[in-house]
Amino acid sequence: NVLLVEPPNQVSQFAGGSQFGCPVDAFEEIHMTSPSDPSSSSTAASDSWQIKPDFPGGFSRLIDHQTWLSGGCPIPCADTFSYNDWARMSVKDTAMSAPITCRESDGRAVNVLVTAGGPLRQYFRRKTKESHFISSERWATKLGATIAEAKIFSSMSSTNTFALFDYAVGLMVKAGFLRLQPWIARDVEMFIKSFDLFQKVGTKNPVYDAIHVRRGDKLIMEAKQEVVKYWAAHGHSDMNNLPTNYVPFAHYLSQFRKQECPMNDLGEVTETIKRVVYVATDDPIVVKEEIANLPNRIDERTVLWDDCHELSFYFNPTKESGFHLNGDGERGFLDGSKDNCFDRYHRNIASVADMMILAKSRTFVGEFNSNWGRLLRTMRVRLRDSGDAEYSKTLDMRIAWGVMQPRLPGW
């Protein structure tokens, strides 16, 4: 069984007890005093609201940790091990080497393998290098597999690590391993209904394509070398004097190719493809400027790309700043502004809405340099029919630049 150990509200570094902010459901229904103005920039605004003592905090504020993962088990040895005890043990270098034995209040001994993100990542990297993964029926069943699917999984070679993990991911996607908490699902659904994208395509079985453009603080380190490689391939060798410090939006559009359209013997397009394209980005002002400067405009939101694709662009309607959960980037607001759990929750809802729209798109264009690109690839894995030669597939996903191949867990 897999359990999540969340910090108590009084231990959490975030106002409201979670990095994902505060929905209205988190608070006691009756307040003895009027709370501060929720729009205040200080944390005091959210501190004066009383959080329900049993309301989920931490990561559980966002994701409903499924019973088929946890087995419905409580946190072990709660009388003798506090959150701080588990947190301290989870980051040790030996965290994944052997279980810890502790005793419940009734004297029963329990074996617990405790870990955090860092040690778990290192564990998977070691296992990948050793090609030491065992594809057992029991493992597949724990991931929600049917008897037939478990047999397929157990028959897969442990040396074909990509195929093995794609099938495991396909099982987890089918089982709904990333299930949003009901308040998140409710508020995301309400927010999405306000998008002009869905007023265009409807909300029932909508068909659209999507592009994810991650810039912001990623350009400082992680994406810098890939951007340099892109411009070097286009004749710009001076890395200190590049046309831009990012890969242009037009390069993402090059993933929509002319060959997809029907053509005559002269190579002329005889019928264009109309595409409604949702653009998720942390740089919307610049991306909109890039779109405005594209040639072959049909109307204010539509261009003809490569004589083939009529691309109509749509964006998230939220304000054009603070697109990251933590503010302007992973390190918070650049101007030093303080945060509160109400604004954080709004950014959370906007981000999750983007994620769900991208995951459900017909065609996704992005890159694997961003965490979202890798997560979305995971969310788009599907199991094939049992008679197919390959056991899993990925919904149409086109990588614009950088590393072309997906990474294994831990990489």
mmCIF file of C-alpha atoms in Angstrom:
data_model
loop_
_atom_site.group_PDB
_atom_site.id
_atom_site.type_symbol
_atom_site.label_atom_id
_atom_site.label_comp_id
_atom_site.label_asym_id
_atom_site.label_seq_id
_atom_site.Cartn_x
_atom_site.Cartn_y
_atom_site.Cartn_z
ATOM 1 C CA ASN A 1 0.000 0.000 0.000
ATOM 2 C CA VAL A 2 1.146 3.545 -0.808
ATOM 3 C CA LEU A 3 0.329 6.287 1.694
ATOM 4 C CA LEU A 4 0.887 10.036 1.551
ATOM 5 C CA VAL A 5 2.093 11.706 4.748
ATOM 6 C CA GLU A 6 1.080 15.361 4.700
ATOM 7 C CA PRO A 7 2.372 18.086 7.060
ATOM 8 C CA PRO A 8 -0.125 19.248 9.691
ATOM 9 C CA ASN A 9 -1.520 22.724 9.027
ATOM 10 C CA GLN A 10 0.548 24.224 11.836
ATOM 11 C CA VAL A 11 3.741 22.778 10.301
ATOM 12 C CA SER A 12 3.030 23.699 6.671
ATOM 13 C CA GLN A 13 5.031 26.605 5.238
ATOM 14 C CA PHE A 14 1.968 27.674 3.220
ATOM 15 C CA ALA A 15 -0.943 29.742 4.474
ATOM 16 C CA GLY A 16 -4.015 27.534 4.663
ATOM 17 C CA GLY A 17 -1.958 24.343 4.981
ATOM 18 C CA SER A 18 -1.286 23.626 1.305
ATOM 19 C CA GLN A 19 0.787 24.851 -1.608
ATOM 20 C CA PHE A 20 -2.366 24.540 -3.720
ATOM 21 C CA GLY A 21 -4.308 27.245 -1.924
ATOM 22 C CA CYS A 22 -7.702 27.408 -0.233
ATOM 23 C CA PRO A 23 -11.076 26.508 -1.743
ATOM 24 C CA VAL A 24 -14.156 27.771 0.094
ATOM 25 C CA ASP A 25 -14.749 24.174 1.253
ATOM 26 C CA ALA A 26 -11.614 24.342 3.437
ATOM 27 C CA PHE A 27 -13.112 26.755 5.968
ATOM 28 C CA GLU A 28 -15.445 26.407 8.890
ATOM 29 C CA GLU A 29 -18.939 27.495 7.888
ATOM 30 C CA ILE A 30 -19.372 29.919 10.807
ATOM 31 C CA HIS A 31 -16.825 32.590 11.748
ATOM 32 C CA MET A 32 -17.009 34.413 15.054
ATOM 33 C CA THR A 33 -15.262 37.441 13.559
ATOM 34 C CA SER A 34 -15.233 38.862 10.062
ATOM 35 C CA PRO A 35 -12.169 37.687 8.139
ATOM 36 C CA SER A 36 -9.728 40.068 6.539
ATOM 37 C CA ASP A 37 -10.154 41.129 2.922
ATOM 38 C CA PRO A 38 -9.282 38.026 0.799
ATOM 39 C CA SER A 39 -7.743 40.300 -1.842
ATOM 40 C CA SER A 40 -5.154 41.539 0.619
ATOM 41 C CA SER A 41 -1.565 40.768 -0.404
ATOM 42 C CA SER A 42 -0.592 39.688 3.111
ATOM 43 C CA THR A 43 -0.886 36.189 4.496
ATOM 44 C CA ALA A 44 -2.975 37.605 7.349
ATOM 45 C CA ALA A 45 -5.989 37.607 5.040
ATOM 46 C CA SER A 46 -6.058 33.817 4.884
ATOM 47 C CA ASP A 47 -4.676 33.265 8.389
ATOM 48 C CA SER A 48 -7.829 34.811 9.900
ATOM 49 C CA TRP A 49 -10.043 32.198 8.273
ATOM 50 C CA GLN A 50 -10.363 28.992 10.294
ATOM 51 C CA ILE A 51 -9.386 25.897 8.300
ATOM 52 C CA LYS A 52 -11.382 22.768 9.107
ATOM 53 C CA PRO A 53 -9.104 20.542 11.202
ATOM 54 C CA ASP A 54 -9.781 17.448 9.087
ATOM 55 C CA PHE A 55 -9.611 19.161 5.686
ATOM 56 C CA PRO A 56 -6.884 17.687 3.415
ATOM 57 C CA GLY A 57 -3.657 19.661 3.213
ATOM 58 C CA GLY A 58 -0.466 19.450 1.184
ATOM 59 C CA PHE A 59 -0.673 17.473 -2.062
ATOM 60 C CA SER A 60 -3.945 15.914 -0.890
ATOM 61 C CA ARG A 61 -5.584 19.345 -1.248
ATOM 62 C CA LEU A 62 -5.241 18.785 -5.016
ATOM 63 C CA ILE A 63 -5.318 14.999 -5.607
ATOM 64 C CA ASP A 64 -7.702 12.443 -4.121
ATOM 65 C CA HIS A 65 -5.323 9.651 -3.088
ATOM 66 C CA GLN A 66 -7.190 6.553 -4.188
ATOM 67 C CA THR A 67 -8.073 3.726 -1.801
ATOM 68 C CA TRP A 68 -6.759 1.183 -4.319
ATOM 69 C CA LEU A 69 -3.343 2.767 -3.731
ATOM 70 C CA SER A 70 -3.524 3.329 0.017
ATOM 71 C CA GLY A 71 -5.565 0.240 0.890
ATOM 72 C CA GLY A 72 -7.535 2.544 3.196
ATOM 73 C CA CYS A 73 -4.724 2.275 5.744
ATOM 74 C CA PRO A 74 -4.039 5.037 8.295
ATOM 75 C CA ILE A 75 -0.587 6.551 8.763
ATOM 76 C CA PRO A 76 1.405 3.816 10.571
ATOM 77 C CA CYS A 77 2.654 4.125 14.143
ATOM 78 C CA ALA A 78 1.022 7.521 14.630
ATOM 79 C CA ASP A 79 1.529 7.285 18.418
ATOM 80 C CA THR A 80 5.306 6.998 18.175
ATOM 81 C CA PHE A 81 6.243 8.641 14.841
ATOM 82 C CA SER A 82 5.317 12.248 14.084
ATOM 83 C CA TYR A 83 5.268 13.903 10.656
ATOM 84 C CA ASN A 84 8.697 15.380 11.366
ATOM 85 C CA ASP A 85 10.043 11.892 12.169
ATOM 86 C CA TRP A 86 8.812 10.486 8.843
ATOM 87 C CA ALA A 87 10.018 13.559 6.943
ATOM 88 C CA ARG A 88 13.502 13.285 8.466
ATOM 89 C CA MET A 89 13.820 9.586 7.624
ATOM 90 C CA SER A 90 12.447 10.012 4.092
ATOM 91 C CA VAL A 91 15.396 12.070 2.841
ATOM 92 C CA LYS A 92 18.194 9.850 4.145
ATOM 93 C CA ASP A 93 20.467 8.229 1.572
ATOM 94 C CA THR A 94 19.395 4.838 2.938
ATOM 95 C CA ALA A 95 15.661 5.616 2.611
ATOM 96 C CA MET A 96 14.976 3.027 -0.102
ATOM 97 C CA SER A 97 17.456 0.391 1.049
ATOM 98 C CA ALA A 98 15.374 -1.328 3.750
ATOM 99 C CA PRO A 99 12.038 -0.860 5.547
ATOM 100 C CA ILE A 100 11.738 0.637 9.006
ATOM 101 C CA THR A 101 9.990 -1.484 11.629
ATOM 102 C CA CYS A 102 7.746 0.365 14.047
ATOM 103 C CA ARG A 103 4.972 -0.702 16.440
ATOM 104 C CA GLU A 104 1.330 0.297 16.524
ATOM 105 C CA SER A 105 -0.398 1.154 19.801
ATOM 106 C CA ASP A 106 -1.656 -2.456 20.022
ATOM 107 C CA GLY A 107 1.912 -3.778 19.841
ATOM 108 C CA ARG A 108 1.670 -4.995 16.239
ATOM 109 C CA ALA A 109 4.919 -4.615 14.248
ATOM 110 C CA VAL A 110 4.675 -2.787 10.899
ATOM 111 C CA ASN A 111 7.306 -2.589 8.156
ATOM 112 C CA VAL A 112 7.393 0.796 6.403
ATOM 113 C CA LEU A 113 9.471 1.852 3.407
ATOM 114 C CA VAL A 114 9.569 5.633 3.723
ATOM 115 C CA THR A 115 10.899 7.926 1.019
ATOM 116 C CA ALA A 116 10.649 11.394 -0.491
ATOM 117 C CA GLY A 117 11.022 12.602 -4.072
ATOM 118 C CA GLY A 118 14.821 12.755 -4.145
ATOM 119 C CA PRO A 119 15.642 9.246 -2.867
ATOM 120 C CA LEU A 120 12.808 7.761 -4.927
ATOM 121 C CA ARG A 121 14.204 9.398 -8.059
ATOM 122 C CA GLN A 122 17.675 8.020 -7.331
ATOM 123 C CA TYR A 123 16.176 4.571 -6.736
ATOM 124 C CA PHE A 124 14.544 4.533 -10.160
ATOM 125 C CA ARG A 125 17.741 5.742 -11.805
ATOM 126 C CA ARG A 126 19.716 2.877 -10.264
ATOM 127 C CA LYS A 127 17.095 0.348 -11.304
ATOM 128 C CA THR A 128 17.045 1.742 -14.844
ATOM 129 C CA LYS A 129 20.807 1.347 -15.194
ATOM 130 C CA GLU A 130 20.585 -2.202 -13.874
ATOM 131 C CA SER A 131 17.527 -3.020 -16.049
ATOM 132 C CA HIS A 132 16.168 -4.608 -12.895
ATOM 133 C CA PHE A 133 12.393 -4.310 -13.021
ATOM 134 C CA ILE A 134 10.136 -7.304 -12.419
ATOM 135 C CA SER A 135 6.834 -7.284 -14.315
ATOM 136 C CA SER A 136 4.655 -9.411 -12.049
ATOM 137 C CA GLU A 137 0.914 -10.065 -12.253
ATOM 138 C CA ARG A 138 0.545 -8.878 -8.654
ATOM 139 C CA TRP A 139 2.113 -5.513 -9.490
ATOM 140 C CA ALA A 140 -0.230 -5.085 -12.464
ATOM 141 C CA THR A 141 -3.257 -6.022 -10.360
ATOM 142 C CA LYS A 142 -2.298 -3.375 -7.791
ATOM 143 C CA LEU A 143 -2.339 -0.865 -10.673
ATOM 144 C CA GLY A 144 -5.909 -1.811 -11.583
ATOM 145 C CA ALA A 145 -5.246 -4.433 -14.287
ATOM 146 C CA THR A 146 -7.775 -7.061 -15.306
ATOM 147 C CA ILE A 147 -6.674 -10.717 -15.226
ATOM 148 C CA ALA A 148 -5.887 -10.593 -18.956
ATOM 149 C CA GLU A 149 -3.957 -7.308 -18.634
ATOM 150 C CA ALA A 150 -1.984 -8.645 -15.669
ATOM 151 C CA LYS A 151 -0.937 -11.675 -17.738
ATOM 152 C CA ILE A 152 0.208 -9.428 -20.585
ATOM 153 C CA PHE A 153 2.191 -7.283 -18.153
ATOM 154 C CA SER A 154 3.902 -10.263 -16.520
ATOM 155 C CA SER A 155 4.920 -11.614 -19.938
ATOM 156 C CA MET A 156 6.752 -8.401 -20.913
ATOM 157 C CA SER A 157 10.544 -8.429 -20.900
ATOM 158 C CA SER A 158 12.182 -6.529 -18.055
ATOM 159 C CA THR A 159 14.885 -5.370 -20.484
ATOM 160 C CA ASN A 160 12.361 -3.362 -22.531
ATOM 161 C CA THR A 161 11.980 -0.735 -19.830
ATOM 162 C CA PHE A 162 10.122 1.836 -21.922
ATOM 163 C CA ALA A 163 7.436 -0.634 -23.012
ATOM 164 C CA LEU A 164 7.135 -1.951 -19.459
ATOM 165 C CA PHE A 165 6.589 1.445 -17.903
ATOM 166 C CA ASP A 166 4.296 2.650 -20.681
ATOM 167 C CA TYR A 167 2.040 -0.327 -20.047
ATOM 168 C CA ALA A 168 2.112 0.365 -16.293
ATOM 169 C CA VAL A 169 1.278 4.021 -16.961
ATOM 170 C CA GLY A 170 -1.546 2.967 -19.282
ATOM 171 C CA LEU A 171 -2.984 0.841 -16.469
ATOM 172 C CA MET A 172 -2.737 3.732 -14.024
ATOM 173 C CA VAL A 173 -4.373 6.189 -16.437
ATOM 174 C CA LYS A 174 -7.227 3.752 -16.979
ATOM 175 C CA ALA A 175 -7.630 3.333 -13.208
ATOM 176 C CA GLY A 176 -7.669 7.110 -12.658
ATOM 177 C CA PHE A 177 -4.529 7.426 -10.532
ATOM 178 C CA LEU A 178 -4.602 11.239 -10.866
ATOM 179 C CA ARG A 179 -8.100 11.933 -9.620
ATOM 180 C CA LEU A 180 -8.769 15.513 -8.616
ATOM 181 C CA GLN A 181 -10.403 16.344 -5.327
ATOM 182 C CA PRO A 182 -14.116 17.157 -5.844
ATOM 183 C CA TRP A 183 -13.686 20.880 -5.099
ATOM 184 C CA ILE A 184 -10.849 21.102 -7.621
ATOM 185 C CA ALA A 185 -12.877 19.246 -10.274
ATOM 186 C CA ARG A 186 -15.893 21.488 -9.607
ATOM 187 C CA ASP A 187 -14.000 24.785 -9.800
ATOM 188 C CA VAL A 188 -11.944 23.715 -12.835
ATOM 189 C CA GLU A 189 -15.140 22.728 -14.657
ATOM 190 C CA MET A 190 -16.767 26.084 -13.824
ATOM 191 C CA PHE A 191 -13.646 27.970 -14.914
ATOM 192 C CA ILE A 192 -13.337 26.066 -18.209
ATOM 193 C CA LYS A 193 -16.937 26.905 -19.091
ATOM 194 C CA SER A 194 -15.885 30.575 -19.247
ATOM 195 C CA PHE A 195 -13.260 29.877 -21.952
ATOM 196 C CA ASP A 196 -14.078 31.174 -25.428
ATOM 197 C CA LEU A 197 -12.444 27.964 -26.708
ATOM 198 C CA PHE A 198 -15.333 25.845 -25.431
ATOM 199 C CA GLN A 199 -17.912 28.371 -26.535
ATOM 200 C CA LYS A 200 -16.479 27.647 -29.997
ATOM 201 C CA VAL A 201 -16.145 23.822 -29.884
ATOM 202 C CA GLY A 202 -18.697 23.002 -27.170
ATOM 203 C CA THR A 203 -18.104 21.047 -23.967
ATOM 204 C CA LYS A 204 -19.452 17.667 -25.090
ATOM 205 C CA ASN A 205 -16.768 15.624 -26.896
ATOM 206 C CA PRO A 206 -14.876 18.736 -28.042
ATOM 207 C CA VAL A 207 -12.257 18.382 -30.799
ATOM 208 C CA TYR A 208 -9.303 20.764 -30.648
ATOM 209 C CA ASP A 209 -5.505 20.801 -30.747
ATOM 210 C CA ALA A 210 -3.161 22.295 -28.160
ATOM 211 C CA ILE A 211 0.291 23.851 -27.849
ATOM 212 C CA HIS A 212 2.257 24.259 -24.623
ATOM 213 C CA VAL A 213 4.889 27.028 -24.639
ATOM 214 C CA ARG A 214 6.948 27.024 -21.445
ATOM 215 C CA ARG A 215 9.341 29.934 -21.083
ATOM 216 C CA GLY A 216 9.719 32.057 -17.945
ATOM 217 C CA ASP A 217 12.366 30.897 -15.478
ATOM 218 C CA LYS A 218 13.026 27.703 -17.480
ATOM 219 C CA LEU A 219 14.998 29.848 -19.938
ATOM 220 C CA ILE A 220 17.574 30.745 -17.296
ATOM 221 C CA MET A 221 19.041 27.265 -16.898
ATOM 222 C CA GLU A 222 17.202 24.116 -17.986
ATOM 223 C CA ALA A 223 16.210 25.254 -21.495
ATOM 224 C CA LYS A 224 19.141 27.556 -22.233
ATOM 225 C CA GLN A 225 21.380 25.048 -24.034
ATOM 226 C CA GLU A 226 18.506 23.763 -26.146
ATOM 227 C CA VAL A 227 17.652 27.327 -27.183
ATOM 228 C CA VAL A 228 21.317 27.882 -28.146
ATOM 229 C CA LYS A 229 21.235 24.654 -30.201
ATOM 230 C CA TYR A 230 18.070 25.789 -31.968
ATOM 231 C CA TRP A 231 19.557 29.130 -33.030
ATOM 232 C CA ALA A 232 22.893 27.542 -33.967
ATOM 233 C CA ALA A 233 20.984 25.282 -36.382
ATOM 234 C CA HIS A 234 19.520 28.460 -37.898
ATOM 235 C CA GLY A 235 22.888 30.138 -38.474
ATOM 236 C CA HIS A 236 23.321 32.064 -35.191
ATOM 237 C CA SER A 237 26.577 30.917 -33.563
ATOM 238 C CA ASP A 238 27.081 33.764 -31.065
ATOM 239 C CA MET A 239 25.218 32.542 -27.979
ATOM 240 C CA ASN A 240 25.496 36.000 -26.411
ATOM 241 C CA ASN A 241 23.749 37.688 -29.342
ATOM 242 C CA LEU A 242 20.776 35.506 -30.268
ATOM 243 C CA PRO A 243 17.610 36.910 -31.905
ATOM 244 C CA THR A 244 15.607 35.798 -28.837
ATOM 245 C CA ASN A 245 16.362 33.817 -25.679
ATOM 246 C CA TYR A 246 13.548 31.372 -26.513
ATOM 247 C CA VAL A 247 12.421 29.121 -29.354
ATOM 248 C CA PRO A 248 9.953 31.121 -31.512
ATOM 249 C CA PHE A 249 6.288 30.193 -31.509
ATOM 250 C CA ALA A 250 6.407 29.676 -35.281
ATOM 251 C CA HIS A 251 8.685 26.691 -34.726
ATOM 252 C CA TYR A 252 5.952 24.994 -32.694
ATOM 253 C CA LEU A 253 3.589 25.573 -35.622
ATOM 254 C CA SER A 254 5.994 23.762 -37.953
ATOM 255 C CA GLN A 255 4.694 20.542 -36.366
ATOM 256 C CA PHE A 256 1.528 21.088 -38.432
ATOM 257 C CA ARG A 257 2.840 19.957 -41.809
ATOM 258 C CA LYS A 258 1.692 20.623 -45.350
ATOM 259 C CA GLN A 259 1.806 16.904 -46.164
ATOM 260 C CA GLU A 260 -1.242 16.384 -43.940
ATOM 261 C CA CYS A 261 -3.468 18.132 -46.495
ATOM 262 C CA PRO A 262 -4.753 16.541 -49.727
ATOM 263 C CA MET A 263 -2.780 17.795 -52.745
ATOM 264 C CA ASN A 264 -2.967 17.515 -56.524
ATOM 265 C CA ASP A 265 -0.240 16.246 -58.856
ATOM 266 C CA LEU A 266 1.427 19.669 -58.808
ATOM 267 C CA GLY A 267 1.794 19.580 -55.006
ATOM 268 C CA GLU A 268 -0.870 22.213 -54.486
ATOM 269 C CA VAL A 269 -3.212 21.927 -51.512
ATOM 270 C CA THR A 270 -6.739 21.164 -52.654
ATOM 271 C CA GLU A 271 -8.429 21.324 -49.252
ATOM 272 C CA THR A 272 -7.294 23.008 -46.037
ATOM 273 C CA ILE A 273 -7.603 21.591 -42.521
ATOM 274 C CA LYS A 274 -9.360 23.779 -39.974
ATOM 275 C CA ARG A 275 -7.817 23.486 -36.501
ATOM 276 C CA VAL A 276 -8.961 25.121 -33.277
ATOM 277 C CA VAL A 277 -5.738 25.489 -31.265
ATOM 278 C CA TYR A 278 -5.536 26.130 -27.524
ATOM 279 C CA VAL A 279 -2.278 27.793 -26.436
ATOM 280 C CA ALA A 280 -1.140 27.293 -22.830
ATOM 281 C CA THR A 281 1.825 29.470 -21.944
ATOM 282 C CA ASP A 282 3.475 31.450 -19.159
ATOM 283 C CA ASP A 283 4.401 34.110 -21.742
ATOM 284 C CA PRO A 284 1.007 35.016 -23.282
ATOM 285 C CA ILE A 285 1.765 38.651 -24.134
ATOM 286 C CA VAL A 286 4.815 37.783 -26.275
ATOM 287 C CA VAL A 287 3.154 34.719 -27.834
ATOM 288 C CA LYS A 288 0.154 36.833 -28.858
ATOM 289 C CA GLU A 289 2.528 39.338 -30.440
ATOM 290 C CA GLU A 290 4.210 36.514 -32.354
ATOM 291 C CA ILE A 291 0.811 35.338 -33.612
ATOM 292 C CA ALA A 292 -0.108 38.894 -34.641
ATOM 293 C CA ASN A 293 3.063 39.034 -36.766
ATOM 294 C CA LEU A 294 2.420 35.750 -38.597
ATOM 295 C CA PRO A 295 1.730 36.036 -42.355
ATOM 296 C CA ASN A 296 -1.388 34.878 -44.200
ATOM 297 C CA ARG A 297 -3.913 36.120 -41.661
ATOM 298 C CA ILE A 298 -7.544 35.174 -42.211
ATOM 299 C CA ASP A 299 -9.002 37.078 -39.253
ATOM 300 C CA GLU A 300 -7.855 38.401 -35.874
ATOM 301 C CA ARG A 301 -7.343 34.944 -34.386
ATOM 302 C CA THR A 302 -6.825 32.760 -37.489
ATOM 303 C CA VAL A 303 -3.869 32.274 -39.857
ATOM 304 C CA LEU A 304 -3.273 29.990 -42.845
ATOM 305 C CA TRP A 305 -0.153 27.963 -42.031
ATOM 306 C CA ASP A 306 1.908 26.381 -44.813
ATOM 307 C CA ASP A 307 -1.032 26.691 -47.263
ATOM 308 C CA CYS A 308 -2.653 23.808 -45.402
ATOM 309 C CA HIS A 309 -3.776 24.467 -41.829
ATOM 310 C CA GLU A 310 -6.262 27.158 -40.838
ATOM 311 C CA LEU A 311 -5.176 27.700 -37.223
ATOM 312 C CA SER A 312 -7.518 29.598 -34.881
ATOM 313 C CA PHE A 313 -5.823 30.391 -31.555
ATOM 314 C CA TYR A 314 -7.429 30.506 -28.111
ATOM 315 C CA PHE A 315 -5.925 31.332 -24.694
ATOM 316 C CA ASN A 316 -6.648 30.982 -20.986
ATOM 317 C CA PRO A 317 -8.779 34.015 -20.019
ATOM 318 C CA THR A 318 -6.981 34.614 -16.705
ATOM 319 C CA LYS A 319 -4.928 37.753 -16.139
ATOM 320 C CA GLU A 320 -1.683 37.874 -18.079
ATOM 321 C CA SER A 321 0.665 37.609 -15.094
ATOM 322 C CA GLY A 322 1.400 35.100 -12.334
ATOM 323 C CA PHE A 323 0.922 31.980 -14.464
ATOM 324 C CA HIS A 324 2.921 29.785 -12.086
ATOM 325 C CA LEU A 325 1.524 28.289 -8.915
ATOM 326 C CA ASN A 326 4.328 29.967 -6.950
ATOM 327 C CA GLY A 327 3.953 33.359 -8.663
ATOM 328 C CA ASP A 328 6.086 34.600 -11.547
ATOM 329 C CA GLY A 329 8.170 31.422 -11.454
ATOM 330 C CA GLU A 330 9.311 28.604 -9.207
ATOM 331 C CA ARG A 331 10.953 31.097 -6.817
ATOM 332 C CA GLY A 332 7.888 33.291 -6.242
ATOM 333 C CA PHE A 333 7.017 36.826 -7.309
ATOM 334 C CA LEU A 334 9.848 38.818 -8.869
ATOM 335 C CA ASP A 335 8.775 42.049 -7.161
ATOM 336 C CA GLY A 336 8.797 40.411 -3.728
ATOM 337 C CA SER A 337 5.014 40.501 -3.332
ATOM 338 C CA LYS A 338 3.584 38.347 -0.560
ATOM 339 C CA ASP A 339 1.144 35.602 -1.368
ATOM 340 C CA ASN A 340 -2.108 34.400 0.163
ATOM 341 C CA CYS A 341 -3.962 31.131 -0.172
ATOM 342 C CA PHE A 342 -6.916 32.668 -2.062
ATOM 343 C CA ASP A 343 -4.770 33.960 -4.932
ATOM 344 C CA ARG A 344 -2.739 30.760 -4.853
ATOM 345 C CA TYR A 345 -5.921 28.716 -5.231
ATOM 346 C CA HIS A 346 -7.001 30.810 -8.226
ATOM 347 C CA ARG A 347 -3.628 30.182 -9.911
ATOM 348 C CA ASN A 348 -3.959 26.498 -9.049
ATOM 349 C CA ILE A 349 -7.355 26.273 -10.763
ATOM 350 C CA ALA A 350 -6.052 28.126 -13.840
ATOM 351 C CA SER A 351 -3.057 25.781 -14.061
ATOM 352 C CA VAL A 352 -5.090 22.595 -13.621
ATOM 353 C CA ALA A 353 -7.548 23.831 -16.254
ATOM 354 C CA ASP A 354 -4.645 24.244 -18.676
ATOM 355 C CA MET A 355 -3.343 20.776 -17.827
ATOM 356 C CA MET A 356 -6.703 19.083 -18.403
ATOM 357 C CA ILE A 357 -7.271 20.904 -21.700
ATOM 358 C CA LEU A 358 -3.805 19.937 -22.943
ATOM 359 C CA ALA A 359 -4.204 16.311 -21.837
ATOM 360 C CA LYS A 360 -7.506 15.870 -23.682
ATOM 361 C CA SER A 361 -6.494 17.564 -26.937
ATOM 362 C CA ARG A 362 -6.500 15.684 -30.244
ATOM 363 C CA THR A 363 -2.931 16.750 -31.056
ATOM 364 C CA PHE A 364 -0.486 18.107 -28.484
ATOM 365 C CA VAL A 365 2.598 20.139 -29.453
ATOM 366 C CA GLY A 366 5.213 20.811 -26.758
ATOM 367 C CA GLU A 367 8.582 19.663 -25.444
ATOM 368 C CA PHE A 368 10.029 17.384 -22.782
ATOM 369 C CA ASN A 369 12.229 20.041 -21.170
ATOM 370 C CA SER A 370 9.332 21.153 -18.975
ATOM 371 C CA ASN A 371 7.862 19.054 -16.174
ATOM 372 C CA TRP A 372 4.447 19.585 -17.713
ATOM 373 C CA GLY A 373 5.552 18.190 -21.055
ATOM 374 C CA ARG A 374 6.683 14.996 -19.348
ATOM 375 C CA LEU A 375 3.555 14.769 -17.188
ATOM 376 C CA LEU A 376 1.267 15.319 -20.164
ATOM 377 C CA ARG A 377 3.002 12.554 -22.065
ATOM 378 C CA THR A 378 2.193 10.269 -19.132
ATOM 379 C CA MET A 379 -1.446 11.386 -19.101
ATOM 380 C CA ARG A 380 -1.781 10.651 -22.844
ATOM 381 C CA VAL A 381 -0.646 7.003 -22.686
ATOM 382 C CA ARG A 382 -3.376 4.479 -23.499
ATOM 383 C CA LEU A 383 -3.564 0.677 -23.594
ATOM 384 C CA ARG A 384 -4.036 -0.920 -26.999
ATOM 385 C CA ASP A 385 -6.445 -3.736 -27.783
ATOM 386 C CA SER A 386 -5.134 -7.123 -26.677
ATOM 387 C CA GLY A 387 -4.630 -8.284 -30.267
ATOM 388 C CA ASP A 388 -2.224 -5.475 -31.200
ATOM 389 C CA ALA A 389 1.491 -6.177 -31.534
ATOM 390 C CA GLU A 390 2.337 -3.198 -29.307
ATOM 391 C CA TYR A 391 0.560 -3.079 -25.976
ATOM 392 C CA SER A 392 0.340 0.702 -25.439
ATOM 393 C CA LYS A 393 0.168 3.906 -27.450
ATOM 394 C CA THR A 394 0.424 7.650 -26.900
ATOM 395 C CA LEU A 395 -2.173 10.069 -28.228
ATOM 396 C CA ASP A 396 -0.812 12.288 -31.013
ATOM 397 C CA MET A 397 2.072 14.174 -29.413
ATOM 398 C CA ARG A 398 4.541 16.263 -31.431
ATOM 399 C CA ILE A 399 7.790 17.467 -29.874
ATOM 400 C CA ALA A 400 8.809 20.901 -31.190
ATOM 401 C CA TRP A 401 12.410 21.039 -29.947
ATOM 402 C CA GLY A 402 14.914 19.633 -27.476
ATOM 403 C CA VAL A 403 15.056 15.961 -26.505
ATOM 404 C CA MET A 404 12.744 14.016 -28.799
ATOM 405 C CA GLN A 405 12.369 10.861 -26.697
ATOM 406 C CA PRO A 406 10.362 10.662 -23.446
ATOM 407 C CA ARG A 407 12.223 9.976 -20.231
ATOM 408 C CA LEU A 408 11.814 7.066 -17.879
ATOM 409 C CA PRO A 409 10.675 7.680 -14.274
ATOM 410 C CA GLY A 410 13.346 9.524 -12.308
ATOM 411 C CA TRP A 411 14.885 11.225 -15.348
#
